[in-house]
Amino acid sequence: MEEKKIEILTRASGVILRHGVRSVTMDDITSELGISKKTLYQYFSDKDSLINAIIDLKLGNDRAICLSSIENAENAIDALFLISKSICENVAAVNPTVFYDLRKHYPGAWQKVCDHKMTFVYDMILNNIQRGIKEGIYRENMNPEVVARLFVAYGDVIMSGEIFPWPEFHYDQVYFETTSFHIYGMSNKKGIEYLNKRELNE
């Protein structure tokens, strides 16, 4: 992807994720970015193609952040907390209406989000569970596939906004609490001891 297109895409992504999908028009984007309509349409034929490109960029960045967190973590517990922290920081910058707008008005882009959850996120959590069991900090008597799917389901519940309506509940805070609950539920005695030490050091 050429440099100019990446620059436009990155900046447009910031505008849409901050203000919402439906409320922002292509004219708004050209005005905000200080570019002509001709330049914008040179790279994106319509708003739908722009939204799909933004989702591709966002999911790609999320994957890179998660993989980096896994690589730099001392153990499975630290990895999941690092991932959670990164996701919380990203989610905090996203207008809550984005999830609703994508689901209702951009089914192609929303399907990419769903596929990401059921492939990358699911596999990442499943691998984390298997790692934690091998490291002796997660319970051996759980079904990794079921627990990994539960983690993915938590994300669906949070993004729906039905159980945790915004702004009464902020998505980043709910996600962090959910992740903490999930980690404590998976941890065995050794894992809980590590979590307690971790809290004391924070």
PDB file of C-alpha atoms in Angstrom:
ATOM      1  CA  MET A   1       0.000   0.000   0.000  1.00  0.00           C
ATOM      2  CA  GLU A   2       1.471   3.330  -1.047  1.00  0.00           C
ATOM      3  CA  GLU A   3       2.520   5.864   1.549  1.00  0.00           C
ATOM      4  CA  LYS A   4      -0.094   8.531   0.715  1.00  0.00           C
ATOM      5  CA  LYS A   5      -2.950   6.024   0.951  1.00  0.00           C
ATOM      6  CA  ILE A   6      -1.703   4.774   4.334  1.00  0.00           C
ATOM      7  CA  GLU A   7      -1.495   8.349   5.623  1.00  0.00           C
ATOM      8  CA  ILE A   8      -5.066   9.148   4.516  1.00  0.00           C
ATOM      9  CA  LEU A   9      -6.349   5.853   5.881  1.00  0.00           C
ATOM     10  CA  THR A  10      -4.667   6.332   9.263  1.00  0.00           C
ATOM     11  CA  ARG A  11      -5.982   9.864   9.684  1.00  0.00           C
ATOM     12  CA  ALA A  12      -9.473   8.996   8.426  1.00  0.00           C
ATOM     13  CA  SER A  13      -9.522   6.069  10.827  1.00  0.00           C
ATOM     14  CA  GLY A  14      -8.920   8.439  13.732  1.00  0.00           C
ATOM     15  CA  VAL A  15     -11.808  10.671  12.649  1.00  0.00           C
ATOM     16  CA  ILE A  16     -14.328   7.851  12.204  1.00  0.00           C
ATOM     17  CA  LEU A  17     -13.387   5.879  15.310  1.00  0.00           C
ATOM     18  CA  ARG A  18     -13.568   9.073  17.352  1.00  0.00           C
ATOM     19  CA  HIS A  19     -16.864  10.448  16.000  1.00  0.00           C
ATOM     20  CA  GLY A  20     -18.707   7.330  14.818  1.00  0.00           C
ATOM     21  CA  VAL A  21     -19.290   5.717  11.442  1.00  0.00           C
ATOM     22  CA  ARG A  22     -22.694   7.015  10.343  1.00  0.00           C
ATOM     23  CA  SER A  23     -22.258  10.557  11.624  1.00  0.00           C
ATOM     24  CA  VAL A  24     -19.131  11.168   9.515  1.00  0.00           C
ATOM     25  CA  THR A  25     -19.482  11.790   5.775  1.00  0.00           C
ATOM     26  CA  MET A  26     -16.835  11.654   3.077  1.00  0.00           C
ATOM     27  CA  ASP A  27     -17.078  15.468   2.941  1.00  0.00           C
ATOM     28  CA  ASP A  28     -16.363  15.619   6.676  1.00  0.00           C
ATOM     29  CA  ILE A  29     -13.258  13.502   6.157  1.00  0.00           C
ATOM     30  CA  THR A  30     -11.888  15.645   3.328  1.00  0.00           C
ATOM     31  CA  SER A  31     -12.507  18.752   5.438  1.00  0.00           C
ATOM     32  CA  GLU A  32     -10.918  17.257   8.561  1.00  0.00           C
ATOM     33  CA  LEU A  33      -7.895  15.944   6.651  1.00  0.00           C
ATOM     34  CA  GLY A  34      -7.519  19.060   4.501  1.00  0.00           C
ATOM     35  CA  ILE A  35      -7.573  17.130   1.226  1.00  0.00           C
ATOM     36  CA  SER A  36      -9.731  17.338  -1.882  1.00  0.00           C
ATOM     37  CA  LYS A  37     -12.587  14.957  -2.695  1.00  0.00           C
ATOM     38  CA  LYS A  38     -10.657  13.932  -5.786  1.00  0.00           C
ATOM     39  CA  THR A  39      -7.696  12.817  -3.662  1.00  0.00           C
ATOM     40  CA  LEU A  40      -9.887  10.830  -1.273  1.00  0.00           C
ATOM     41  CA  TYR A  41     -11.838   9.122  -4.069  1.00  0.00           C
ATOM     42  CA  GLN A  42      -8.592   8.356  -5.864  1.00  0.00           C
ATOM     43  CA  TYR A  43      -7.889   5.806  -3.133  1.00  0.00           C
ATOM     44  CA  PHE A  44     -11.373   4.900  -1.899  1.00  0.00           C
ATOM     45  CA  SER A  45     -14.286   4.564  -4.320  1.00  0.00           C
ATOM     46  CA  ASP A  46     -16.932   5.140  -1.646  1.00  0.00           C
ATOM     47  CA  LYS A  47     -17.475   5.220   2.096  1.00  0.00           C
ATOM     48  CA  ASP A  48     -18.000   1.466   2.232  1.00  0.00           C
ATOM     49  CA  SER A  49     -14.542   0.784   0.778  1.00  0.00           C
ATOM     50  CA  LEU A  50     -13.023   3.292   3.216  1.00  0.00           C
ATOM     51  CA  ILE A  51     -14.736   1.680   6.219  1.00  0.00           C
ATOM     52  CA  ASN A  52     -13.566  -1.778   5.148  1.00  0.00           C
ATOM     53  CA  ALA A  53     -10.001  -0.500   4.756  1.00  0.00           C
ATOM     54  CA  ILE A  54     -10.153   1.131   8.207  1.00  0.00           C
ATOM     55  CA  ILE A  55     -11.322  -2.134   9.772  1.00  0.00           C
ATOM     56  CA  ASP A  56      -8.507  -4.026   8.023  1.00  0.00           C
ATOM     57  CA  LEU A  57      -5.994  -1.498   9.373  1.00  0.00           C
ATOM     58  CA  LYS A  58      -7.436  -1.571  12.903  1.00  0.00           C
ATOM     59  CA  LEU A  59      -7.557  -5.366  13.114  1.00  0.00           C
ATOM     60  CA  GLY A  60      -4.032  -5.632  11.711  1.00  0.00           C
ATOM     61  CA  ASN A  61      -2.737  -3.203  14.332  1.00  0.00           C
ATOM     62  CA  ASP A  62      -4.582  -5.069  17.088  1.00  0.00           C
ATOM     63  CA  ARG A  63      -3.026  -8.366  15.982  1.00  0.00           C
ATOM     64  CA  ALA A  64       0.463  -6.851  16.007  1.00  0.00           C
ATOM     65  CA  ILE A  65      -0.042  -5.393  19.501  1.00  0.00           C
ATOM     66  CA  CYS A  66      -1.366  -8.677  20.889  1.00  0.00           C
ATOM     67  CA  LEU A  67       1.463 -10.730  19.396  1.00  0.00           C
ATOM     68  CA  SER A  68       4.028  -8.290  20.790  1.00  0.00           C
ATOM     69  CA  SER A  69       2.428  -8.543  24.249  1.00  0.00           C
ATOM     70  CA  ILE A  70       2.565 -12.338  24.115  1.00  0.00           C
ATOM     71  CA  GLU A  71       6.210 -12.311  23.058  1.00  0.00           C
ATOM     72  CA  ASN A  72       7.272  -9.914  25.821  1.00  0.00           C
ATOM     73  CA  ALA A  73       5.313 -11.516  28.666  1.00  0.00           C
ATOM     74  CA  GLU A  74       6.965 -13.537  31.415  1.00  0.00           C
ATOM     75  CA  ASN A  75       4.051 -15.966  31.628  1.00  0.00           C
ATOM     76  CA  ALA A  76       0.457 -16.548  30.483  1.00  0.00           C
ATOM     77  CA  ILE A  77      -1.046 -14.307  33.181  1.00  0.00           C
ATOM     78  CA  ASP A  78       1.197 -11.366  32.305  1.00  0.00           C
ATOM     79  CA  ALA A  79       0.486 -11.925  28.610  1.00  0.00           C
ATOM     80  CA  LEU A  80      -3.274 -11.698  29.103  1.00  0.00           C
ATOM     81  CA  PHE A  81      -2.977  -8.586  31.266  1.00  0.00           C
ATOM     82  CA  LEU A  82      -0.694  -6.922  28.691  1.00  0.00           C
ATOM     83  CA  ILE A  83      -3.151  -7.781  25.930  1.00  0.00           C
ATOM     84  CA  SER A  84      -6.032  -6.465  28.032  1.00  0.00           C
ATOM     85  CA  LYS A  85      -4.206  -3.209  28.747  1.00  0.00           C
ATOM     86  CA  SER A  86      -3.521  -2.641  25.048  1.00  0.00           C
ATOM     87  CA  ILE A  87      -7.102  -3.437  24.059  1.00  0.00           C
ATOM     88  CA  CYS A  88      -8.490  -1.195  26.800  1.00  0.00           C
ATOM     89  CA  GLU A  89      -6.362   1.714  25.589  1.00  0.00           C
ATOM     90  CA  ASN A  90      -7.598   1.154  22.029  1.00  0.00           C
ATOM     91  CA  VAL A  91     -11.246   0.696  22.988  1.00  0.00           C
ATOM     92  CA  ALA A  92     -11.183   3.841  25.145  1.00  0.00           C
ATOM     93  CA  ALA A  93     -10.454   5.877  21.996  1.00  0.00           C
ATOM     94  CA  VAL A  94     -13.360   4.380  20.016  1.00  0.00           C
ATOM     95  CA  ASN A  95     -16.806   5.975  19.967  1.00  0.00           C
ATOM     96  CA  PRO A  96     -19.261   3.325  21.269  1.00  0.00           C
ATOM     97  CA  THR A  97     -21.619   3.968  18.337  1.00  0.00           C
ATOM     98  CA  VAL A  98     -19.000   2.513  15.976  1.00  0.00           C
ATOM     99  CA  PHE A  99     -19.867  -1.069  16.955  1.00  0.00           C
ATOM    100  CA  TYR A 100     -23.606  -0.521  16.487  1.00  0.00           C
ATOM    101  CA  ASP A 101     -23.129   1.299  13.167  1.00  0.00           C
ATOM    102  CA  LEU A 102     -20.906  -1.420  11.762  1.00  0.00           C
ATOM    103  CA  ARG A 103     -23.268  -4.182  12.816  1.00  0.00           C
ATOM    104  CA  LYS A 104     -26.333  -2.471  11.332  1.00  0.00           C
ATOM    105  CA  HIS A 105     -25.057  -0.589   8.290  1.00  0.00           C
ATOM    106  CA  TYR A 106     -21.759  -2.175   7.215  1.00  0.00           C
ATOM    107  CA  PRO A 107     -22.277  -5.959   7.325  1.00  0.00           C
ATOM    108  CA  GLY A 108     -19.132  -6.695   5.314  1.00  0.00           C
ATOM    109  CA  ALA A 109     -16.906  -4.760   7.700  1.00  0.00           C
ATOM    110  CA  TRP A 110     -18.729  -6.177  10.720  1.00  0.00           C
ATOM    111  CA  GLN A 111     -18.188  -9.709   9.421  1.00  0.00           C
ATOM    112  CA  LYS A 112     -14.450  -9.013   9.386  1.00  0.00           C
ATOM    113  CA  VAL A 113     -14.655  -8.085  13.074  1.00  0.00           C
ATOM    114  CA  CYS A 114     -16.610 -11.268  13.836  1.00  0.00           C
ATOM    115  CA  ASP A 115     -14.158 -13.426  11.871  1.00  0.00           C
ATOM    116  CA  HIS A 116     -11.267 -11.783  13.735  1.00  0.00           C
ATOM    117  CA  LYS A 117     -12.846 -12.687  17.073  1.00  0.00           C
ATOM    118  CA  MET A 118     -13.597 -16.285  16.147  1.00  0.00           C
ATOM    119  CA  THR A 119     -10.193 -16.962  14.580  1.00  0.00           C
ATOM    120  CA  PHE A 120      -7.401 -14.749  15.899  1.00  0.00           C
ATOM    121  CA  VAL A 121      -8.843 -13.875  19.330  1.00  0.00           C
ATOM    122  CA  TYR A 122     -10.123 -17.395  19.955  1.00  0.00           C
ATOM    123  CA  ASP A 123      -6.793 -18.988  18.953  1.00  0.00           C
ATOM    124  CA  MET A 124      -4.848 -16.450  21.010  1.00  0.00           C
ATOM    125  CA  ILE A 125      -6.870 -17.172  24.160  1.00  0.00           C
ATOM    126  CA  LEU A 126      -6.775 -20.925  23.556  1.00  0.00           C
ATOM    127  CA  ASN A 127      -2.975 -20.789  23.228  1.00  0.00           C
ATOM    128  CA  ASN A 128      -2.794 -18.645  26.367  1.00  0.00           C
ATOM    129  CA  ILE A 129      -4.794 -21.215  28.329  1.00  0.00           C
ATOM    130  CA  GLN A 130      -2.601 -24.058  27.105  1.00  0.00           C
ATOM    131  CA  ARG A 131       0.502 -22.033  27.967  1.00  0.00           C
ATOM    132  CA  GLY A 132      -0.792 -21.270  31.467  1.00  0.00           C
ATOM    133  CA  ILE A 133      -1.543 -24.932  32.116  1.00  0.00           C
ATOM    134  CA  LYS A 134       1.969 -25.917  30.992  1.00  0.00           C
ATOM    135  CA  GLU A 135       3.455 -23.216  33.216  1.00  0.00           C
ATOM    136  CA  GLY A 136       1.505 -24.611  36.163  1.00  0.00           C
ATOM    137  CA  ILE A 137      -0.452 -21.413  36.881  1.00  0.00           C
ATOM    138  CA  TYR A 138      -3.821 -22.282  35.290  1.00  0.00           C
ATOM    139  CA  ARG A 139      -6.214 -25.028  36.362  1.00  0.00           C
ATOM    140  CA  GLU A 140      -5.820 -28.307  34.507  1.00  0.00           C
ATOM    141  CA  ASN A 141      -9.437 -29.332  35.061  1.00  0.00           C
ATOM    142  CA  MET A 142     -11.040 -26.855  32.663  1.00  0.00           C
ATOM    143  CA  ASN A 143     -12.068 -27.225  29.032  1.00  0.00           C
ATOM    144  CA  PRO A 144      -9.787 -24.814  27.116  1.00  0.00           C
ATOM    145  CA  GLU A 145     -12.066 -24.649  24.064  1.00  0.00           C
ATOM    146  CA  VAL A 146     -15.123 -23.734  26.139  1.00  0.00           C
ATOM    147  CA  VAL A 147     -13.257 -21.157  28.233  1.00  0.00           C
ATOM    148  CA  ALA A 148     -11.720 -19.545  25.125  1.00  0.00           C
ATOM    149  CA  ARG A 149     -15.183 -19.235  23.560  1.00  0.00           C
ATOM    150  CA  LEU A 150     -16.501 -17.716  26.782  1.00  0.00           C
ATOM    151  CA  PHE A 151     -13.795 -15.056  26.569  1.00  0.00           C
ATOM    152  CA  VAL A 152     -14.850 -14.230  22.999  1.00  0.00           C
ATOM    153  CA  ALA A 153     -18.492 -14.125  24.120  1.00  0.00           C
ATOM    154  CA  TYR A 154     -17.614 -11.582  26.819  1.00  0.00           C
ATOM    155  CA  GLY A 155     -16.440  -9.257  24.058  1.00  0.00           C
ATOM    156  CA  ASP A 156     -19.747  -9.637  22.208  1.00  0.00           C
ATOM    157  CA  VAL A 157     -21.704  -8.809  25.359  1.00  0.00           C
ATOM    158  CA  ILE A 158     -19.601  -5.711  26.018  1.00  0.00           C
ATOM    159  CA  MET A 159     -19.828  -4.396  22.446  1.00  0.00           C
ATOM    160  CA  SER A 160     -23.599  -4.918  22.215  1.00  0.00           C
ATOM    161  CA  GLY A 161     -24.120  -2.209  24.833  1.00  0.00           C
ATOM    162  CA  GLU A 162     -27.253  -3.943  26.137  1.00  0.00           C
ATOM    163  CA  ILE A 163     -25.884  -5.219  29.450  1.00  0.00           C
ATOM    164  CA  PHE A 164     -23.326  -2.431  29.872  1.00  0.00           C
ATOM    165  CA  PRO A 165     -24.928   0.680  28.320  1.00  0.00           C
ATOM    166  CA  TRP A 166     -22.633   3.606  27.544  1.00  0.00           C
ATOM    167  CA  PRO A 167     -21.906   6.111  29.087  1.00  0.00           C
ATOM    168  CA  GLU A 168     -22.975   4.492  32.357  1.00  0.00           C
ATOM    169  CA  PHE A 169     -20.286   1.889  31.711  1.00  0.00           C
ATOM    170  CA  HIS A 170     -17.106   2.619  29.782  1.00  0.00           C
ATOM    171  CA  TYR A 171     -16.062  -0.257  27.522  1.00  0.00           C
ATOM    172  CA  ASP A 172     -12.393  -0.138  28.494  1.00  0.00           C
ATOM    173  CA  GLN A 173     -13.234  -0.437  32.210  1.00  0.00           C
ATOM    174  CA  VAL A 174     -15.719  -3.264  31.633  1.00  0.00           C
ATOM    175  CA  TYR A 175     -13.226  -5.110  29.441  1.00  0.00           C
ATOM    176  CA  PHE A 176     -10.488  -4.865  32.070  1.00  0.00           C
ATOM    177  CA  GLU A 177     -12.794  -6.123  34.835  1.00  0.00           C
ATOM    178  CA  THR A 178     -13.952  -8.964  32.600  1.00  0.00           C
ATOM    179  CA  THR A 179     -10.378  -9.977  31.801  1.00  0.00           C
ATOM    180  CA  SER A 180      -9.393  -9.898  35.487  1.00  0.00           C
ATOM    181  CA  PHE A 181     -12.426 -12.033  36.360  1.00  0.00           C
ATOM    182  CA  HIS A 182     -11.495 -14.457  33.569  1.00  0.00           C
ATOM    183  CA  ILE A 183      -7.851 -14.753  34.688  1.00  0.00           C
ATOM    184  CA  TYR A 184      -8.740 -15.346  38.341  1.00  0.00           C
ATOM    185  CA  GLY A 185     -11.237 -17.994  37.274  1.00  0.00           C
ATOM    186  CA  MET A 186      -8.587 -19.850  35.256  1.00  0.00           C
ATOM    187  CA  SER A 187      -5.799 -19.628  37.827  1.00  0.00           C
ATOM    188  CA  ASN A 188      -4.879 -22.411  40.244  1.00  0.00           C
ATOM    189  CA  LYS A 189      -3.350 -21.881  43.691  1.00  0.00           C
ATOM    190  CA  LYS A 190       0.071 -21.067  42.232  1.00  0.00           C
ATOM    191  CA  GLY A 191      -1.517 -18.673  39.764  1.00  0.00           C
ATOM    192  CA  ILE A 192      -3.518 -16.902  42.483  1.00  0.00           C
ATOM    193  CA  GLU A 193      -0.349 -16.501  44.547  1.00  0.00           C
ATOM    194  CA  TYR A 194       1.349 -14.946  41.528  1.00  0.00           C
ATOM    195  CA  LEU A 195      -1.636 -12.625  41.000  1.00  0.00           C
ATOM    196  CA  ASN A 196      -1.500 -11.502  44.641  1.00  0.00           C
ATOM    197  CA  LYS A 197       2.235 -10.740  44.367  1.00  0.00           C
ATOM    198  CA  ARG A 198       1.559  -8.930  41.105  1.00  0.00           C
ATOM    199  CA  GLU A 199      -1.036  -6.702  42.770  1.00  0.00           C
ATOM    200  CA  LEU A 200       1.338  -5.857  45.618  1.00  0.00           C
ATOM    201  CA  ASN A 201       4.007  -4.758  43.144  1.00  0.00           C
ATOM    202  CA  GLU A 202       1.689  -2.498  41.156  1.00  0.00           C
TER     203      GLU A 202
END
